[in-house]
PDB file of C-alpha atoms in Angstrom:
ATOM      1  CA  MET A 123      11.529 -13.920   4.016  1.00  0.00           C
ATOM      2  CA  LYS A 124      12.679 -10.307   3.778  1.00  0.00           C
ATOM      3  CA  LEU A 125      14.105  -9.081   0.490  1.00  0.00           C
ATOM      4  CA  ASP A 126      14.839  -5.541  -0.650  1.00  0.00           C
ATOM      5  CA  LEU A 127      12.338  -5.310  -3.505  1.00  0.00           C
ATOM      6  CA  THR A 128      13.516  -1.823  -4.465  1.00  0.00           C
ATOM      7  CA  HIS A 129      16.606  -3.555  -5.843  1.00  0.00           C
ATOM      8  CA  PHE A 130      14.428  -4.907  -8.668  1.00  0.00           C
ATOM      9  CA  THR A 131      12.397  -1.781  -9.496  1.00  0.00           C
ATOM     10  CA  TYR A 132      13.049   1.157 -11.808  1.00  0.00           C
ATOM     11  CA  ASP A 133      10.508   3.986 -11.625  1.00  0.00           C
ATOM     12  CA  GLY A 134      12.141   6.421 -14.011  1.00  0.00           C
ATOM     13  CA  THR A 135      14.426   8.000 -11.426  1.00  0.00           C
ATOM     14  CA  GLY A 136      18.000   8.368 -12.690  1.00  0.00           C
ATOM     15  CA  ASN A 137      19.574   6.778 -15.734  1.00  0.00           C
ATOM     16  CA  PHE A 138      18.758   3.226 -16.746  1.00  0.00           C
ATOM     17  CA  ARG A 139      21.457   0.937 -18.129  1.00  0.00           C
ATOM     18  CA  ILE A 140      20.356  -2.627 -18.721  1.00  0.00           C
ATOM     19  CA  LYS A 141      23.839  -4.048 -18.129  1.00  0.00           C
ATOM     20  CA  ASP A 142      23.753  -2.745 -14.541  1.00  0.00           C
ATOM     21  CA  TRP A 143      20.910  -5.101 -13.602  1.00  0.00           C
ATOM     22  CA  ASP A 144      21.325  -8.709 -12.474  1.00  0.00           C
ATOM     23  CA  THR A 145      20.259 -11.631 -14.643  1.00  0.00           C
ATOM     24  CA  ASP A 146      20.946 -14.157 -11.855  1.00  0.00           C
ATOM     25  CA  ILE A 147      20.422 -14.278  -8.096  1.00  0.00           C
ATOM     26  CA  PRO A 148      22.180 -11.287  -6.506  1.00  0.00           C
ATOM     27  CA  LYS A 149      25.143 -12.129  -4.304  1.00  0.00           C
ATOM     28  CA  THR A 150      23.255 -10.907  -1.238  1.00  0.00           C
ATOM     29  CA  GLU A 151      20.557 -13.561  -1.754  1.00  0.00           C
ATOM     30  CA  GLN A 152      22.617 -16.537  -2.916  1.00  0.00           C
ATOM     31  CA  GLY A 153      22.243 -18.312   0.437  1.00  0.00           C
ATOM     32  CA  LEU A 154      18.600 -19.099  -0.247  1.00  0.00           C
ATOM     33  CA  THR A 155      17.825 -22.735  -1.002  1.00  0.00           C
ATOM     34  CA  GLU A 156      15.379 -23.846  -3.679  1.00  0.00           C
ATOM     35  CA  ALA A 157      13.217 -25.444  -0.973  1.00  0.00           C
ATOM     36  CA  GLU A 158      13.002 -22.123   0.905  1.00  0.00           C
ATOM     37  CA  ILE A 159      12.163 -20.267  -2.274  1.00  0.00           C
ATOM     38  CA  LYS A 160       9.411 -22.718  -3.274  1.00  0.00           C
ATOM     39  CA  ALA A 161       7.885 -22.622   0.218  1.00  0.00           C
ATOM     40  CA  GLU A 162       7.773 -18.824   0.130  1.00  0.00           C
ATOM     41  CA  ILE A 163       6.192 -18.827  -3.330  1.00  0.00           C
ATOM     42  CA  ALA A 164       3.503 -21.260  -2.113  1.00  0.00           C
ATOM     43  CA  GLN A 165       2.631 -18.909   0.744  1.00  0.00           C
ATOM     44  CA  ASN A 166       2.613 -15.907  -1.583  1.00  0.00           C
ATOM     45  CA  VAL A 167       0.239 -17.714  -3.937  1.00  0.00           C
ATOM     46  CA  GLN A 168      -2.177 -18.265  -1.034  1.00  0.00           C
ATOM     47  CA  ASP A 169      -1.933 -14.625   0.054  1.00  0.00           C
ATOM     48  CA  LEU A 170      -2.492 -13.475  -3.516  1.00  0.00           C
ATOM     49  CA  ALA A 171      -5.669 -15.568  -3.712  1.00  0.00           C
ATOM     50  CA  GLN A 172      -6.955 -13.865  -0.565  1.00  0.00           C
ATOM     51  CA  ALA A 173      -6.195 -10.413  -1.949  1.00  0.00           C
ATOM     52  CA  GLN A 174      -7.856 -11.280  -5.252  1.00  0.00           C
ATOM     53  CA  GLY A 175     -11.055 -12.192  -3.403  1.00  0.00           C
ATOM     54  CA  LYS A 176     -11.282  -8.666  -2.002  1.00  0.00           C
ATOM     55  CA  LEU A 177     -10.286  -7.101  -5.322  1.00  0.00           C
ATOM     56  CA  TYR A 178     -13.022  -9.017  -7.158  1.00  0.00           C
ATOM     57  CA  ALA A 179     -15.729  -8.332  -4.566  1.00  0.00           C
ATOM     58  CA  GLN A 180     -14.925  -4.636  -4.162  1.00  0.00           C
ATOM     59  CA  LYS A 181     -14.769  -3.890  -7.907  1.00  0.00           C
ATOM     60  CA  ARG A 182     -13.027  -0.565  -7.412  1.00  0.00           C
ATOM     61  CA  TYR A 183      -9.534  -1.446  -8.596  1.00  0.00           C
ATOM     62  CA  SER A 184      -8.143  -3.882 -11.139  1.00  0.00           C
ATOM     63  CA  LEU A 185      -4.685  -5.285 -11.767  1.00  0.00           C
ATOM     64  CA  LEU A 186      -2.780  -5.419 -15.044  1.00  0.00           C
ATOM     65  CA  LEU A 187       0.349  -7.564 -15.042  1.00  0.00           C
ATOM     66  CA  ILE A 188       2.632  -7.149 -18.053  1.00  0.00           C
ATOM     67  CA  PHE A 189       5.331  -9.726 -18.753  1.00  0.00           C
ATOM     68  CA  GLN A 190       8.023  -9.017 -21.325  1.00  0.00           C
ATOM     69  CA  GLY A 191      11.196 -10.899 -22.109  1.00  0.00           C
ATOM     70  CA  LEU A 192      13.172 -12.492 -24.896  1.00  0.00           C
ATOM     71  CA  ASP A 193      12.413 -16.002 -26.130  1.00  0.00           C
ATOM     72  CA  ALA A 194      12.948 -18.654 -23.408  1.00  0.00           C
ATOM     73  CA  ALA A 195      12.976 -16.072 -20.614  1.00  0.00           C
ATOM     74  CA  GLY A 196      10.246 -18.050 -18.834  1.00  0.00           C
ATOM     75  CA  LYS A 197       7.121 -15.911 -19.244  1.00  0.00           C
ATOM     76  CA  ASP A 198       4.720 -18.868 -19.529  1.00  0.00           C
ATOM     77  CA  GLY A 199       6.168 -20.664 -16.515  1.00  0.00           C
ATOM     78  CA  MET A 200       6.179 -17.447 -14.501  1.00  0.00           C
ATOM     79  CA  ILE A 201       2.487 -16.861 -15.138  1.00  0.00           C
ATOM     80  CA  ARG A 202       1.596 -20.514 -14.504  1.00  0.00           C
ATOM     81  CA  HIS A 203       3.375 -20.727 -11.142  1.00  0.00           C
ATOM     82  CA  VAL A 204       2.791 -17.288  -9.641  1.00  0.00           C
ATOM     83  CA  MET A 205      -0.871 -17.067 -10.627  1.00  0.00           C
ATOM     84  CA  SER A 206      -1.733 -20.705  -9.917  1.00  0.00           C
ATOM     85  CA  GLY A 207      -3.968 -19.900  -6.948  1.00  0.00           C
ATOM     86  CA  VAL A 208      -6.125 -17.117  -8.364  1.00  0.00           C
ATOM     87  CA  ASN A 209      -9.786 -17.567  -9.229  1.00  0.00           C
ATOM     88  CA  PRO A 210     -10.117 -18.050 -13.009  1.00  0.00           C
ATOM     89  CA  GLN A 211     -13.471 -16.249 -12.897  1.00  0.00           C
ATOM     90  CA  GLY A 212     -11.750 -12.949 -12.226  1.00  0.00           C
ATOM     91  CA  THR A 213      -8.572 -13.553 -14.218  1.00  0.00           C
ATOM     92  CA  ASN A 214      -7.731 -13.288 -17.894  1.00  0.00           C
ATOM     93  CA  VAL A 215      -4.477 -14.088 -19.709  1.00  0.00           C
ATOM     94  CA  VAL A 216      -3.920 -12.403 -23.067  1.00  0.00           C
ATOM     95  CA  SER A 217      -1.094 -13.531 -25.345  1.00  0.00           C
ATOM     96  CA  PHE A 218      -0.293 -11.048 -28.081  1.00  0.00           C
ATOM     97  CA  LYS A 219       0.970 -12.611 -31.282  1.00  0.00           C
ATOM     98  CA  GLN A 220       1.839 -11.112 -34.653  1.00  0.00           C
ATOM     99  CA  PRO A 221      -0.829  -8.473 -35.454  1.00  0.00           C
ATOM    100  CA  THR A 222      -3.714  -9.547 -37.676  1.00  0.00           C
ATOM    101  CA  VAL A 223      -4.899  -7.610 -40.711  1.00  0.00           C
ATOM    102  CA  GLU A 224      -7.730  -6.140 -38.633  1.00  0.00           C
ATOM    103  CA  GLU A 225      -5.364  -5.096 -35.852  1.00  0.00           C
ATOM    104  CA  LEU A 226      -2.975  -3.482 -38.317  1.00  0.00           C
ATOM    105  CA  ALA A 227      -5.887  -1.416 -39.657  1.00  0.00           C
ATOM    106  CA  HIS A 228      -6.270   0.235 -36.217  1.00  0.00           C
ATOM    107  CA  ASP A 229      -3.829   2.342 -34.218  1.00  0.00           C
ATOM    108  CA  TYR A 230      -0.947   0.405 -32.706  1.00  0.00           C
ATOM    109  CA  LEU A 231      -2.327   0.567 -29.156  1.00  0.00           C
ATOM    110  CA  TRP A 232      -5.859  -0.518 -30.048  1.00  0.00           C
ATOM    111  CA  ARG A 233      -5.583  -4.242 -29.474  1.00  0.00           C
ATOM    112  CA  THR A 234      -4.009  -3.882 -26.037  1.00  0.00           C
ATOM    113  CA  ARG A 235      -6.169  -0.968 -24.916  1.00  0.00           C
ATOM    114  CA  VAL A 236      -9.389  -2.953 -25.386  1.00  0.00           C
ATOM    115  CA  ALA A 237      -7.883  -5.842 -23.391  1.00  0.00           C
ATOM    116  CA  PHE A 238      -7.247  -3.829 -20.212  1.00  0.00           C
ATOM    117  CA  PRO A 239      -8.990  -5.348 -17.161  1.00  0.00           C
ATOM    118  CA  GLN A 240     -12.450  -4.393 -15.999  1.00  0.00           C
ATOM    119  CA  ALA A 241     -12.987  -3.354 -12.396  1.00  0.00           C
ATOM    120  CA  GLY A 242     -12.247  -6.135  -9.930  1.00  0.00           C
ATOM    121  CA  ASN A 243     -10.349  -8.318 -12.384  1.00  0.00           C
ATOM    122  CA  ILE A 244      -6.744  -9.331 -12.961  1.00  0.00           C
ATOM    123  CA  THR A 245      -5.511  -9.315 -16.558  1.00  0.00           C
ATOM    124  CA  ILE A 246      -2.124 -10.751 -17.497  1.00  0.00           C
ATOM    125  CA  PHE A 247      -0.400  -9.697 -20.702  1.00  0.00           C
ATOM    126  CA  ASN A 248       2.025 -12.288 -22.071  1.00  0.00           C
ATOM    127  CA  ARG A 249       3.820  -9.749 -24.248  1.00  0.00           C
ATOM    128  CA  SER A 250       1.963  -6.488 -24.765  1.00  0.00           C
ATOM    129  CA  HIS A 251       1.885  -3.063 -26.398  1.00  0.00           C
ATOM    130  CA  TYR A 252       5.613  -2.961 -25.731  1.00  0.00           C
ATOM    131  CA  GLU A 253       6.127  -5.213 -28.731  1.00  0.00           C
ATOM    132  CA  GLU A 254       5.448  -2.062 -30.756  1.00  0.00           C
ATOM    133  CA  VAL A 255       8.635  -0.463 -29.423  1.00  0.00           C
ATOM    134  CA  LEU A 256      10.665  -3.668 -29.155  1.00  0.00           C
ATOM    135  CA  VAL A 257      10.083  -6.003 -32.103  1.00  0.00           C
ATOM    136  CA  ASP A 258       9.185  -3.078 -34.352  1.00  0.00           C
ATOM    137  CA  ARG A 259      12.278  -1.214 -33.176  1.00  0.00           C
ATOM    138  CA  VAL A 260      14.502  -4.155 -34.131  1.00  0.00           C
ATOM    139  CA  HIS A 261      12.509  -4.807 -37.323  1.00  0.00           C
ATOM    140  CA  PRO A 262      11.317  -1.373 -38.492  1.00  0.00           C
ATOM    141  CA  GLU A 263      10.115  -2.915 -41.753  1.00  0.00           C
ATOM    142  CA  ASN A 264       7.064  -4.044 -39.748  1.00  0.00           C
ATOM    143  CA  LEU A 265       5.899  -0.442 -39.646  1.00  0.00           C
ATOM    144  CA  LEU A 266       5.351  -0.470 -43.391  1.00  0.00           C
ATOM    145  CA  LEU A 267       2.286  -2.651 -42.762  1.00  0.00           C
ATOM    146  CA  GLU A 268       0.710  -0.242 -40.272  1.00  0.00           C
ATOM    147  CA  HIS A 269      -0.613   2.329 -42.765  1.00  0.00           C
ATOM    148  CA  LEU A 270       1.295   5.146 -41.074  1.00  0.00           C
ATOM    149  CA  PRO A 271       1.387   8.600 -42.695  1.00  0.00           C
ATOM    150  CA  ASN A 272       4.782   9.501 -44.138  1.00  0.00           C
ATOM    151  CA  ILE A 273       6.221   6.032 -43.490  1.00  0.00           C
ATOM    152  CA  ASP A 274       6.736   4.591 -46.951  1.00  0.00           C
ATOM    153  CA  VAL A 275      10.199   3.047 -46.609  1.00  0.00           C
ATOM    154  CA  VAL A 276      12.332   1.964 -43.649  1.00  0.00           C
ATOM    155  CA  ALA A 277      14.443   5.103 -44.006  1.00  0.00           C
ATOM    156  CA  ASP A 278      11.365   7.113 -42.982  1.00  0.00           C
ATOM    157  CA  VAL A 279      11.494   5.562 -39.488  1.00  0.00           C
ATOM    158  CA  THR A 280      13.396   7.997 -37.280  1.00  0.00           C
ATOM    159  CA  PRO A 281      14.232   8.055 -33.535  1.00  0.00           C
ATOM    160  CA  LYS A 282      11.430  10.613 -33.070  1.00  0.00           C
ATOM    161  CA  LEU A 283       8.860   7.916 -33.829  1.00  0.00           C
ATOM    162  CA  TRP A 284      10.004   5.808 -30.862  1.00  0.00           C
ATOM    163  CA  GLN A 285      10.038   8.815 -28.551  1.00  0.00           C
ATOM    164  CA  ARG A 286       6.458   9.606 -29.588  1.00  0.00           C
ATOM    165  CA  ARG A 287       5.445   6.011 -28.878  1.00  0.00           C
ATOM    166  CA  TYR A 288       7.033   6.074 -25.434  1.00  0.00           C
ATOM    167  CA  LYS A 289       5.017   9.214 -24.724  1.00  0.00           C
ATOM    168  CA  ASP A 290       1.812   7.577 -26.021  1.00  0.00           C
ATOM    169  CA  ILE A 291       2.361   4.565 -23.774  1.00  0.00           C
ATOM    170  CA  ARG A 292       3.037   6.718 -20.721  1.00  0.00           C
ATOM    171  CA  HIS A 293      -0.171   8.659 -21.337  1.00  0.00           C
ATOM    172  CA  MET A 294      -2.243   5.512 -21.867  1.00  0.00           C
ATOM    173  CA  GLU A 295      -0.926   3.919 -18.689  1.00  0.00           C
ATOM    174  CA  SER A 296      -1.395   7.154 -16.737  1.00  0.00           C
ATOM    175  CA  MET A 297      -5.041   7.343 -17.787  1.00  0.00           C
ATOM    176  CA  ALA A 298      -5.545   3.702 -16.796  1.00  0.00           C
ATOM    177  CA  SER A 299      -3.958   4.351 -13.387  1.00  0.00           C
ATOM    178  CA  ARG A 300      -6.333   7.247 -12.738  1.00  0.00           C
ATOM    179  CA  ASP A 301      -9.233   4.898 -13.441  1.00  0.00           C
ATOM    180  CA  GLY A 302      -8.089   2.406 -10.813  1.00  0.00           C
ATOM    181  CA  ILE A 303      -6.055   0.037 -12.986  1.00  0.00           C
ATOM    182  CA  VAL A 304      -2.889  -0.898 -11.121  1.00  0.00           C
ATOM    183  CA  ILE A 305      -0.127  -1.638 -13.621  1.00  0.00           C
ATOM    184  CA  GLU A 306       2.848  -3.847 -12.806  1.00  0.00           C
ATOM    185  CA  LYS A 307       5.422  -4.356 -15.577  1.00  0.00           C
ATOM    186  CA  PHE A 308       7.990  -7.151 -15.443  1.00  0.00           C
ATOM    187  CA  PHE A 309      10.997  -7.549 -17.703  1.00  0.00           C
ATOM    188  CA  LEU A 310      12.417 -11.059 -17.342  1.00  0.00           C
ATOM    189  CA  HIS A 311      16.096 -10.234 -17.695  1.00  0.00           C
ATOM    190  CA  MET A 312      18.017 -13.260 -18.982  1.00  0.00           C
ATOM    191  CA  SER A 313      21.652 -13.631 -20.015  1.00  0.00           C
ATOM    192  CA  LYS A 314      22.597 -14.681 -23.516  1.00  0.00           C
ATOM    193  CA  ASP A 315      24.371 -17.797 -22.171  1.00  0.00           C
ATOM    194  CA  GLU A 316      21.236 -18.870 -20.294  1.00  0.00           C
ATOM    195  CA  GLN A 317      19.099 -18.464 -23.395  1.00  0.00           C
ATOM    196  CA  LYS A 318      21.535 -20.675 -25.296  1.00  0.00           C
ATOM    197  CA  LYS A 319      21.248 -23.369 -22.585  1.00  0.00           C
ATOM    198  CA  ARG A 320      17.465 -23.298 -22.743  1.00  0.00           C
ATOM    199  CA  PHE A 321      17.398 -23.494 -26.530  1.00  0.00           C
ATOM    200  CA  LEU A 322      19.763 -26.494 -26.430  1.00  0.00           C
ATOM    201  CA  ASP A 323      17.538 -28.090 -23.814  1.00  0.00           C
ATOM    202  CA  ARG A 324      14.522 -27.687 -26.087  1.00  0.00           C
ATOM    203  CA  ILE A 325      16.371 -29.359 -28.950  1.00  0.00           C
ATOM    204  CA  GLU A 326      17.967 -32.200 -26.976  1.00  0.00           C
ATOM    205  CA  GLN A 327      14.913 -33.240 -24.925  1.00  0.00           C
ATOM    206  CA  PRO A 328      12.184 -34.791 -27.098  1.00  0.00           C
ATOM    207  CA  ASP A 329       9.372 -33.744 -24.760  1.00  0.00           C
ATOM    208  CA  LYS A 330      10.459 -30.117 -25.181  1.00  0.00           C
ATOM    209  CA  ASN A 331      10.929 -30.141 -28.961  1.00  0.00           C
ATOM    210  CA  TRP A 332       7.524 -28.558 -29.428  1.00  0.00           C
ATOM    211  CA  LYS A 333       8.769 -25.423 -27.658  1.00  0.00           C
ATOM    212  CA  PHE A 334      11.546 -24.842 -30.164  1.00  0.00           C
ATOM    213  CA  SER A 335      11.108 -22.625 -33.199  1.00  0.00           C
ATOM    214  CA  GLU A 336      13.629 -21.737 -35.854  1.00  0.00           C
ATOM    215  CA  ALA A 337      12.346 -18.185 -35.542  1.00  0.00           C
ATOM    216  CA  ASP A 338      13.831 -18.105 -32.039  1.00  0.00           C
ATOM    217  CA  ILE A 339      17.298 -18.673 -33.476  1.00  0.00           C
ATOM    218  CA  ARG A 340      16.776 -15.989 -36.083  1.00  0.00           C
ATOM    219  CA  GLU A 341      15.777 -13.478 -33.407  1.00  0.00           C
ATOM    220  CA  ARG A 342      18.770 -14.451 -31.253  1.00  0.00           C
ATOM    221  CA  ARG A 343      21.000 -12.975 -33.952  1.00  0.00           C
ATOM    222  CA  TYR A 344      19.553  -9.588 -32.965  1.00  0.00           C
ATOM    223  CA  TRP A 345      20.415  -9.983 -29.272  1.00  0.00           C
ATOM    224  CA  ASP A 346      22.351  -6.735 -28.992  1.00  0.00           C
ATOM    225  CA  ASP A 347      19.636  -4.821 -30.855  1.00  0.00           C
ATOM    226  CA  TYR A 348      17.023  -6.130 -28.446  1.00  0.00           C
ATOM    227  CA  GLN A 349      19.119  -5.105 -25.449  1.00  0.00           C
ATOM    228  CA  VAL A 350      19.178  -1.545 -26.760  1.00  0.00           C
ATOM    229  CA  ALA A 351      15.449  -1.648 -27.545  1.00  0.00           C
ATOM    230  CA  TYR A 352      14.594  -2.863 -24.037  1.00  0.00           C
ATOM    231  CA  GLN A 353      16.906  -0.356 -22.411  1.00  0.00           C
ATOM    232  CA  ASP A 354      15.355   2.566 -24.266  1.00  0.00           C
ATOM    233  CA  ALA A 355      11.760   1.322 -23.831  1.00  0.00           C
ATOM    234  CA  ILE A 356      12.160   0.827 -20.078  1.00  0.00           C
ATOM    235  CA  ALA A 357      13.916   4.175 -19.660  1.00  0.00           C
ATOM    236  CA  GLY A 358      11.234   5.895 -21.731  1.00  0.00           C
ATOM    237  CA  THR A 359       8.147   4.397 -20.057  1.00  0.00           C
ATOM    238  CA  ALA A 360       8.978   3.764 -16.389  1.00  0.00           C
ATOM    239  CA  THR A 361       6.999   5.997 -14.035  1.00  0.00           C
ATOM    240  CA  LYS A 362       6.268   5.968 -10.313  1.00  0.00           C
ATOM    241  CA  LYS A 363       2.714   4.727 -10.903  1.00  0.00           C
ATOM    242  CA  ALA A 364       3.719   2.217 -13.588  1.00  0.00           C
ATOM    243  CA  PRO A 365       7.327   1.233 -12.827  1.00  0.00           C
ATOM    244  CA  TRP A 366       9.318  -1.504 -14.468  1.00  0.00           C
ATOM    245  CA  HIS A 367      10.559  -4.455 -12.450  1.00  0.00           C
ATOM    246  CA  ILE A 368      13.780  -5.974 -13.759  1.00  0.00           C
ATOM    247  CA  ILE A 369      13.583  -9.624 -12.752  1.00  0.00           C
ATOM    248  CA  PRO A 370      16.699 -11.854 -12.743  1.00  0.00           C
ATOM    249  CA  ALA A 371      15.498 -14.658 -15.023  1.00  0.00           C
ATOM    250  CA  ASP A 372      18.491 -17.002 -15.194  1.00  0.00           C
ATOM    251  CA  ASN A 373      17.170 -18.746 -12.084  1.00  0.00           C
ATOM    252  CA  LYS A 374      13.475 -19.363 -12.722  1.00  0.00           C
ATOM    253  CA  TRP A 375      12.475 -20.051  -9.125  1.00  0.00           C
ATOM    254  CA  PHE A 376      14.170 -16.943  -7.748  1.00  0.00           C
ATOM    255  CA  GLY A 377      12.508 -14.857 -10.442  1.00  0.00           C
ATOM    256  CA  ARG A 378       9.102 -16.309  -9.519  1.00  0.00           C
ATOM    257  CA  LEU A 379       9.748 -15.470  -5.879  1.00  0.00           C
ATOM    258  CA  ILE A 380      10.499 -11.830  -6.631  1.00  0.00           C
ATOM    259  CA  VAL A 381       7.491 -11.433  -8.925  1.00  0.00           C
ATOM    260  CA  SER A 382       5.100 -12.956  -6.380  1.00  0.00           C
ATOM    261  CA  LYS A 383       6.423 -10.678  -3.629  1.00  0.00           C
ATOM    262  CA  LEU A 384       6.217  -7.577  -5.826  1.00  0.00           C
ATOM    263  CA  ILE A 385       2.599  -8.267  -6.787  1.00  0.00           C
ATOM    264  CA  LEU A 386       1.612  -8.828  -3.162  1.00  0.00           C
ATOM    265  CA  ALA A 387       3.445  -5.710  -2.022  1.00  0.00           C
ATOM    266  CA  ARG A 388       1.537  -3.609  -4.562  1.00  0.00           C
ATOM    267  CA  LEU A 389      -1.843  -5.090  -3.629  1.00  0.00           C
ATOM    268  CA  GLU A 390      -1.147  -4.513   0.067  1.00  0.00           C
ATOM    269  CA  LYS A 391      -0.884  -0.782  -0.636  1.00  0.00           C
ATOM    270  CA  LEU A 392      -4.472  -0.711  -1.922  1.00  0.00           C
ATOM    271  CA  PRO A 393      -7.407  -0.151   0.478  1.00  0.00           C
ATOM    272  CA  LEU A 394      -8.924  -3.517  -0.441  1.00  0.00           C
ATOM    273  CA  ALA A 395     -11.893  -4.759   1.576  1.00  0.00           C
ATOM    274  CA  TYR A 396     -15.034  -6.768   1.140  1.00  0.00           C
ATOM    275  CA  PRO A 397     -18.081  -4.514   0.582  1.00  0.00           C
ATOM    276  CA  THR A 398     -19.914  -3.408   3.740  1.00  0.00           C
ATOM    277  CA  VAL A 399     -23.372  -4.923   4.139  1.00  0.00           C
ATOM    278  CA  THR A 400     -26.060  -2.262   4.647  1.00  0.00           C
ATOM    279  CA  ALA A 401     -28.861  -2.469   7.210  1.00  0.00           C
ATOM    280  CA  GLU A 402     -31.328  -3.144   4.409  1.00  0.00           C
ATOM    281  CA  GLN A 403     -29.180  -5.965   3.072  1.00  0.00           C
ATOM    282  CA  LYS A 404     -28.843  -7.442   6.572  1.00  0.00           C
ATOM    283  CA  ALA A 405     -32.623  -7.421   6.931  1.00  0.00           C
ATOM    284  CA  GLY A 406     -32.856  -9.282   3.649  1.00  0.00           C
ATOM    285  CA  LEU A 407     -30.339 -11.839   4.884  1.00  0.00           C
ATOM    286  CA  HIS A 408     -32.314 -12.441   8.065  1.00  0.00           C
ATOM    287  CA  ALA A 409     -35.524 -12.837   6.080  1.00  0.00           C
ATOM    288  CA  ALA A 410     -33.840 -15.363   3.779  1.00  0.00           C
ATOM    289  CA  LEU A 411     -32.434 -17.229   6.784  1.00  0.00           C
ATOM    290  CA  GLU A 412     -35.839 -17.482   8.418  1.00  0.00           C
ATOM    291  CA  GLU A 413     -37.364 -18.774   5.208  1.00  0.00           C
ATOM    292  CA  LEU A 414     -34.638 -21.376   4.699  1.00  0.00           C
ATOM    293  CA  THR A 415     -34.836 -22.603   8.300  1.00  0.00           C
ATOM    294  CA  GLY A 416     -38.620 -22.786   8.170  1.00  0.00           C
ATOM    295  CA  LYS A 417     -39.257 -20.175  10.870  1.00  0.00           C
ATOM    296  CA  ALA A 418     -41.149 -17.917   8.466  1.00  0.00           C
ATOM    297  CA  GLU A 419     -43.560 -20.769   7.684  1.00  0.00           C
ATOM    298  CA  ASN A 420     -44.658 -21.244  11.325  1.00  0.00           C
TER     299      ASN A 420
END
């Protein structure tokens, strides 16, 4: 299935306006059936597992997948479906919640920086360091808990602070890229109407009640503020080596298809291969084979 993946990627080139990006299946792809989409995802999951095997064995590169989105955008389901075939031994999912007292005592990038993947591994961030320019942007009172110099009241938080943070994030991600960490950032772009439908679904279906939180409704009141925060964060941190992918999230299965294809496309650009066995190692293998088959005992 051929899709123009550049349609879903912003690498910092040109202006970024969040309202220009689709939240649902683009008109050019609306002929796809759910059965076709699911079949393609299944194949992509298999191909991803194969690529992960080489990534893990080679231990030269690693993969950091960052998922951001508003409440009910489908981050958990996205991770569960797209990454269902990977080897848990080389995969780690990190969910960032409200910062702890210890985390607040460190710099704002500390808790995510130490969670970056080691060579050969895949690490998935369910929310990330971008919370520090999204939630904190919408609720600047949070910064009063971070022990920041010259930030004593909310009025001390100026636009320059966010610009500095965008720069910090770009530098951190650039350093990681130089060290072989491939960074893929996904914003699950959902419409306000779709979020309302999903919240109602959580309330009306007993088996989904556990997903609902009153805090979600409180945050929904800041919808427009979050749109601005996401727009500025994406515009300020998208680069060619660490671009943002704007994923239409109103249709969960289509979004999963695009994410799986984007991850595979990025891995295919890497020179992944199983390590070459040296002559000395081959000799050791032959010796072990002879011993196991009993030839060395005769």
